Amino acid sequence: MSNKRKLVLYIATSLDGYIATENDSLEWLFKTEGEGDNGYSEFYSTVDTILIGRRTYDWIIEKEKGKFQYKNKKCYVFSKSENDMNENVEFINQDVVEFTNKIKSLDGGNIWLVGGGDLLHSFIKEKLVDEFIITIAPILIGIGIPLFNKNDFELELKLKGMRRLNQFVELHYELK
């Protein structure tokens, strides 16, 4: 019997809706007092596949000085210029809908859409994201990289849960 995999966006944002500053900084996020790892380990244990945008992947490699923190998961990096692989990831240059439907049909755990904003927009527009777990930090950063791009479509969600993690609030929605 096949397991229905879900594509989940799990991400933190500022109260005014930014996932990073204009210069890609997350310092504002790390200054906020959370609760343990803010539910990360719990979520991460439900995932066996990770989808990442190329810009986010490059940012991770640069900030982590070449260390890749998702080594124990199957990772795909969407890249317009590369169709290759290394020991940690497979770079793909395929249609988002076709690729996502293919991996969703395979047995396994949930699929985590890590980022970034432009890639997320493609997934949302095509209604490929099944659940949204958004952690909100109590800070207004004013300008930066928005969580959601301007859309020419509507997407209805249903609140599945919410919880407080010290100064963070986690909202959990599912696609209606």
PDB file of C-alpha atoms in Angstrom:
ATOM      1  CA  MET A   1       0.000   0.000   0.000  1.00  0.00           C
ATOM      2  CA  SER A   2       1.391   3.380  -1.015  1.00  0.00           C
ATOM      3  CA  ASN A   3       2.098   6.092   1.537  1.00  0.00           C
ATOM      4  CA  LYS A   4       0.672   9.521   0.616  1.00  0.00           C
ATOM      5  CA  ARG A   5       3.655  11.813   0.928  1.00  0.00           C
ATOM      6  CA  LYS A   6       3.117  15.475   1.667  1.00  0.00           C
ATOM      7  CA  LEU A   7       5.120  18.419   0.443  1.00  0.00           C
ATOM      8  CA  VAL A   8       5.600  20.695   3.451  1.00  0.00           C
ATOM      9  CA  LEU A   9       6.885  24.231   3.656  1.00  0.00           C
ATOM     10  CA  TYR A  10       8.618  24.604   7.031  1.00  0.00           C
ATOM     11  CA  ILE A  11      10.066  28.071   7.406  1.00  0.00           C
ATOM     12  CA  ALA A  12      10.561  31.027   9.739  1.00  0.00           C
ATOM     13  CA  THR A  13       9.535  34.565   8.926  1.00  0.00           C
ATOM     14  CA  SER A  14       9.577  37.978  10.523  1.00  0.00           C
ATOM     15  CA  LEU A  15       6.243  39.362  11.655  1.00  0.00           C
ATOM     16  CA  ASP A  16       6.218  41.579   8.565  1.00  0.00           C
ATOM     17  CA  GLY A  17       6.717  38.595   6.265  1.00  0.00           C
ATOM     18  CA  TYR A  18      10.417  38.439   5.395  1.00  0.00           C
ATOM     19  CA  ILE A  19      12.555  35.294   5.435  1.00  0.00           C
ATOM     20  CA  ALA A  20      15.857  37.201   5.286  1.00  0.00           C
ATOM     21  CA  THR A  21      17.171  40.737   5.061  1.00  0.00           C
ATOM     22  CA  GLU A  22      18.135  42.240   1.708  1.00  0.00           C
ATOM     23  CA  ASN A  23      21.707  40.986   2.201  1.00  0.00           C
ATOM     24  CA  ASP A  24      20.494  37.425   3.039  1.00  0.00           C
ATOM     25  CA  SER A  25      21.107  37.779   6.783  1.00  0.00           C
ATOM     26  CA  LEU A  26      19.214  35.673   9.326  1.00  0.00           C
ATOM     27  CA  GLU A  27      20.763  37.327  12.386  1.00  0.00           C
ATOM     28  CA  TRP A  28      17.350  38.688  13.382  1.00  0.00           C
ATOM     29  CA  LEU A  29      16.087  35.111  13.616  1.00  0.00           C
ATOM     30  CA  PHE A  30      18.895  33.858  15.840  1.00  0.00           C
ATOM     31  CA  LYS A  31      18.464  36.766  18.274  1.00  0.00           C
ATOM     32  CA  THR A  32      14.925  35.627  19.122  1.00  0.00           C
ATOM     33  CA  GLU A  33      14.527  33.515  22.246  1.00  0.00           C
ATOM     34  CA  GLY A  34      12.917  30.234  21.306  1.00  0.00           C
ATOM     35  CA  GLU A  35      12.167  26.960  23.019  1.00  0.00           C
ATOM     36  CA  GLY A  36      14.784  24.257  22.498  1.00  0.00           C
ATOM     37  CA  ASP A  37      15.168  23.846  18.747  1.00  0.00           C
ATOM     38  CA  ASN A  38      11.668  25.264  18.199  1.00  0.00           C
ATOM     39  CA  GLY A  39      10.257  21.958  16.959  1.00  0.00           C
ATOM     40  CA  TYR A  40      12.889  21.480  14.258  1.00  0.00           C
ATOM     41  CA  SER A  41      13.982  17.956  15.316  1.00  0.00           C
ATOM     42  CA  GLU A  42      10.383  16.822  15.578  1.00  0.00           C
ATOM     43  CA  PHE A  43       9.622  18.104  12.075  1.00  0.00           C
ATOM     44  CA  TYR A  44      12.918  16.909  10.572  1.00  0.00           C
ATOM     45  CA  SER A  45      12.222  13.324  11.683  1.00  0.00           C
ATOM     46  CA  THR A  46       9.090  13.258   9.457  1.00  0.00           C
ATOM     47  CA  VAL A  47      11.055  14.169   6.319  1.00  0.00           C
ATOM     48  CA  ASP A  48      13.180  11.992   4.044  1.00  0.00           C
ATOM     49  CA  THR A  49      13.405  14.241   0.988  1.00  0.00           C
ATOM     50  CA  ILE A  50      14.365  17.902   0.705  1.00  0.00           C
ATOM     51  CA  LEU A  51      13.814  20.339  -2.165  1.00  0.00           C
ATOM     52  CA  ILE A  52      16.011  23.424  -2.273  1.00  0.00           C
ATOM     53  CA  GLY A  53      16.389  26.360  -4.630  1.00  0.00           C
ATOM     54  CA  ARG A  54      19.865  26.943  -6.053  1.00  0.00           C
ATOM     55  CA  ARG A  55      20.334  30.317  -4.361  1.00  0.00           C
ATOM     56  CA  THR A  56      19.380  28.841  -0.970  1.00  0.00           C
ATOM     57  CA  TYR A  57      21.713  25.885  -1.528  1.00  0.00           C
ATOM     58  CA  ASP A  58      24.618  28.210  -2.372  1.00  0.00           C
ATOM     59  CA  TRP A  59      23.829  30.299   0.739  1.00  0.00           C
ATOM     60  CA  ILE A  60      23.890  27.173   2.945  1.00  0.00           C
ATOM     61  CA  ILE A  61      27.227  26.023   1.512  1.00  0.00           C
ATOM     62  CA  GLU A  62      28.743  29.497   1.978  1.00  0.00           C
ATOM     63  CA  LYS A  63      27.422  30.084   5.523  1.00  0.00           C
ATOM     64  CA  GLU A  64      28.218  26.564   6.700  1.00  0.00           C
ATOM     65  CA  LYS A  65      31.706  26.748   5.142  1.00  0.00           C
ATOM     66  CA  GLY A  66      31.081  23.782   2.839  1.00  0.00           C
ATOM     67  CA  LYS A  67      29.338  21.602   5.408  1.00  0.00           C
ATOM     68  CA  PHE A  68      25.966  20.302   4.266  1.00  0.00           C
ATOM     69  CA  GLN A  69      23.554  19.737   7.146  1.00  0.00           C
ATOM     70  CA  TYR A  70      21.052  17.515   5.313  1.00  0.00           C
ATOM     71  CA  LYS A  71      23.413  14.633   4.467  1.00  0.00           C
ATOM     72  CA  ASN A  72      21.065  11.946   5.766  1.00  0.00           C
ATOM     73  CA  LYS A  73      18.199  12.966   3.444  1.00  0.00           C
ATOM     74  CA  LYS A  74      17.623  12.730  -0.309  1.00  0.00           C
ATOM     75  CA  CYS A  75      18.170  16.307  -1.525  1.00  0.00           C
ATOM     76  CA  TYR A  76      17.274  17.890  -4.822  1.00  0.00           C
ATOM     77  CA  VAL A  77      18.420  21.368  -5.817  1.00  0.00           C
ATOM     78  CA  PHE A  78      16.404  23.139  -8.486  1.00  0.00           C
ATOM     79  CA  SER A  79      18.896  24.835 -10.788  1.00  0.00           C
ATOM     80  CA  LYS A  80      18.338  26.514 -14.140  1.00  0.00           C
ATOM     81  CA  SER A  81      21.940  25.949 -15.151  1.00  0.00           C
ATOM     82  CA  GLU A  82      22.937  22.583 -13.746  1.00  0.00           C
ATOM     83  CA  ASN A  83      21.725  19.021 -14.117  1.00  0.00           C
ATOM     84  CA  ASP A  84      24.286  17.046 -12.111  1.00  0.00           C
ATOM     85  CA  MET A  85      24.922  15.648  -8.656  1.00  0.00           C
ATOM     86  CA  ASN A  86      27.483  15.558  -5.877  1.00  0.00           C
ATOM     87  CA  GLU A  87      27.732  13.438  -2.723  1.00  0.00           C
ATOM     88  CA  ASN A  88      24.981  15.475  -1.014  1.00  0.00           C
ATOM     89  CA  VAL A  89      22.516  16.634  -3.645  1.00  0.00           C
ATOM     90  CA  GLU A  90      21.173  16.071  -7.105  1.00  0.00           C
ATOM     91  CA  PHE A  91      20.803  19.227  -9.189  1.00  0.00           C
ATOM     92  CA  ILE A  92      17.719  19.152 -11.335  1.00  0.00           C
ATOM     93  CA  ASN A  93      16.465  21.304 -14.155  1.00  0.00           C
ATOM     94  CA  GLN A  94      12.982  19.885 -14.648  1.00  0.00           C
ATOM     95  CA  ASP A  95       9.412  21.045 -14.658  1.00  0.00           C
ATOM     96  CA  VAL A  96       8.397  21.665 -11.017  1.00  0.00           C
ATOM     97  CA  VAL A  97       4.961  20.047 -11.371  1.00  0.00           C
ATOM     98  CA  GLU A  98       6.154  16.929 -13.191  1.00  0.00           C
ATOM     99  CA  PHE A  99       9.100  16.361 -10.848  1.00  0.00           C
ATOM    100  CA  THR A 100       7.095  16.984  -7.673  1.00  0.00           C
ATOM    101  CA  ASN A 101       4.229  14.712  -8.688  1.00  0.00           C
ATOM    102  CA  LYS A 102       6.769  11.989  -9.493  1.00  0.00           C
ATOM    103  CA  ILE A 103       8.476  12.105  -6.089  1.00  0.00           C
ATOM    104  CA  LYS A 104       5.168  12.515  -4.226  1.00  0.00           C
ATOM    105  CA  SER A 105       4.006   9.246  -5.787  1.00  0.00           C
ATOM    106  CA  LEU A 106       6.981   7.336  -4.338  1.00  0.00           C
ATOM    107  CA  ASP A 107       6.808   5.679  -0.933  1.00  0.00           C
ATOM    108  CA  GLY A 108       8.526   7.562   1.843  1.00  0.00           C
ATOM    109  CA  GLY A 109       8.288  10.320   4.393  1.00  0.00           C
ATOM    110  CA  ASN A 110       7.302  13.905   3.889  1.00  0.00           C
ATOM    111  CA  ILE A 111       9.089  16.209   1.471  1.00  0.00           C
ATOM    112  CA  TRP A 112      10.445  19.490   2.854  1.00  0.00           C
ATOM    113  CA  LEU A 113      10.459  22.548   0.644  1.00  0.00           C
ATOM    114  CA  VAL A 114      13.345  24.514   2.175  1.00  0.00           C
ATOM    115  CA  GLY A 115      13.354  27.592  -0.074  1.00  0.00           C
ATOM    116  CA  GLY A 116      13.685  30.102  -1.472  1.00  0.00           C
ATOM    117  CA  GLY A 117      11.033  32.642  -2.304  1.00  0.00           C
ATOM    118  CA  ASP A 118      10.949  32.301  -6.096  1.00  0.00           C
ATOM    119  CA  LEU A 119      10.942  28.512  -5.953  1.00  0.00           C
ATOM    120  CA  LEU A 120       8.221  28.585  -3.299  1.00  0.00           C
ATOM    121  CA  HIS A 121       6.109  30.801  -5.551  1.00  0.00           C
ATOM    122  CA  SER A 122       6.250  28.154  -8.315  1.00  0.00           C
ATOM    123  CA  PHE A 123       5.104  25.432  -5.917  1.00  0.00           C
ATOM    124  CA  ILE A 124       2.306  27.512  -4.407  1.00  0.00           C
ATOM    125  CA  LYS A 125       0.995  28.655  -7.773  1.00  0.00           C
ATOM    126  CA  GLU A 126       0.684  25.029  -8.876  1.00  0.00           C
ATOM    127  CA  LYS A 127      -0.934  24.013  -5.543  1.00  0.00           C
ATOM    128  CA  LEU A 128       1.846  21.509  -4.828  1.00  0.00           C
ATOM    129  CA  VAL A 129       2.394  22.496  -1.179  1.00  0.00           C
ATOM    130  CA  ASP A 130       0.183  20.318   1.045  1.00  0.00           C
ATOM    131  CA  GLU A 131       1.082  21.887   4.394  1.00  0.00           C
ATOM    132  CA  PHE A 132       2.562  25.181   5.563  1.00  0.00           C
ATOM    133  CA  ILE A 133       4.363  25.286   8.912  1.00  0.00           C
ATOM    134  CA  ILE A 134       5.351  28.903   9.414  1.00  0.00           C
ATOM    135  CA  THR A 135       7.173  30.086  12.517  1.00  0.00           C
ATOM    136  CA  ILE A 136       6.816  33.800  13.150  1.00  0.00           C
ATOM    137  CA  ALA A 137       9.526  35.762  14.949  1.00  0.00           C
ATOM    138  CA  PRO A 138       8.539  38.884  16.911  1.00  0.00           C
ATOM    139  CA  ILE A 139      10.503  41.320  14.802  1.00  0.00           C
ATOM    140  CA  LEU A 140       9.795  43.761  11.999  1.00  0.00           C
ATOM    141  CA  ILE A 141      12.753  43.958   9.633  1.00  0.00           C
ATOM    142  CA  GLY A 142      11.106  46.379   7.212  1.00  0.00           C
ATOM    143  CA  ILE A 143      12.645  45.221   3.971  1.00  0.00           C
ATOM    144  CA  GLY A 144      14.142  42.003   2.722  1.00  0.00           C
ATOM    145  CA  ILE A 145      13.291  38.788   0.940  1.00  0.00           C
ATOM    146  CA  PRO A 146       9.531  38.215   1.236  1.00  0.00           C
ATOM    147  CA  LEU A 147       8.143  34.849   2.252  1.00  0.00           C
ATOM    148  CA  PHE A 148       5.465  35.135  -0.418  1.00  0.00           C
ATOM    149  CA  ASN A 149       5.841  36.871  -3.761  1.00  0.00           C
ATOM    150  CA  LYS A 150       2.975  38.912  -5.136  1.00  0.00           C
ATOM    151  CA  ASN A 151       0.459  36.447  -6.496  1.00  0.00           C
ATOM    152  CA  ASP A 152      -2.128  36.501  -9.253  1.00  0.00           C
ATOM    153  CA  PHE A 153      -4.040  33.625  -7.635  1.00  0.00           C
ATOM    154  CA  GLU A 154      -5.732  32.660  -4.370  1.00  0.00           C
ATOM    155  CA  LEU A 155      -4.929  29.689  -2.221  1.00  0.00           C
ATOM    156  CA  GLU A 156      -7.272  28.617   0.555  1.00  0.00           C
ATOM    157  CA  LEU A 157      -5.782  27.040   3.641  1.00  0.00           C
ATOM    158  CA  LYS A 158      -7.202  25.437   6.758  1.00  0.00           C
ATOM    159  CA  LEU A 159      -5.624  25.981  10.182  1.00  0.00           C
ATOM    160  CA  LYS A 160      -4.376  22.631  11.461  1.00  0.00           C
ATOM    161  CA  GLY A 161      -2.663  23.851  14.624  1.00  0.00           C
ATOM    162  CA  MET A 162      -0.689  26.530  16.396  1.00  0.00           C
ATOM    163  CA  ARG A 163       1.737  26.640  19.263  1.00  0.00           C
ATOM    164  CA  ARG A 164       3.895  29.055  21.148  1.00  0.00           C
ATOM    165  CA  LEU A 165       7.627  28.396  21.331  1.00  0.00           C
ATOM    166  CA  ASN A 166       8.682  31.041  23.842  1.00  0.00           C
ATOM    167  CA  GLN A 167       8.855  34.206  21.674  1.00  0.00           C
ATOM    168  CA  PHE A 168       7.991  32.385  18.423  1.00  0.00           C
ATOM    169  CA  VAL A 169       4.536  31.389  17.220  1.00  0.00           C
ATOM    170  CA  GLU A 170       4.186  28.383  14.923  1.00  0.00           C
ATOM    171  CA  LEU A 171       1.187  28.269  12.584  1.00  0.00           C
ATOM    172  CA  HIS A 172       0.360  25.008  10.834  1.00  0.00           C
ATOM    173  CA  TYR A 173      -1.956  25.095   7.810  1.00  0.00           C
ATOM    174  CA  GLU A 174      -2.999  22.558   5.223  1.00  0.00           C
ATOM    175  CA  LEU A 175      -4.207  23.127   1.694  1.00  0.00           C
ATOM    176  CA  LYS A 176      -7.991  23.149   1.540  1.00  0.00           C
TER     177      LYS A 176
END
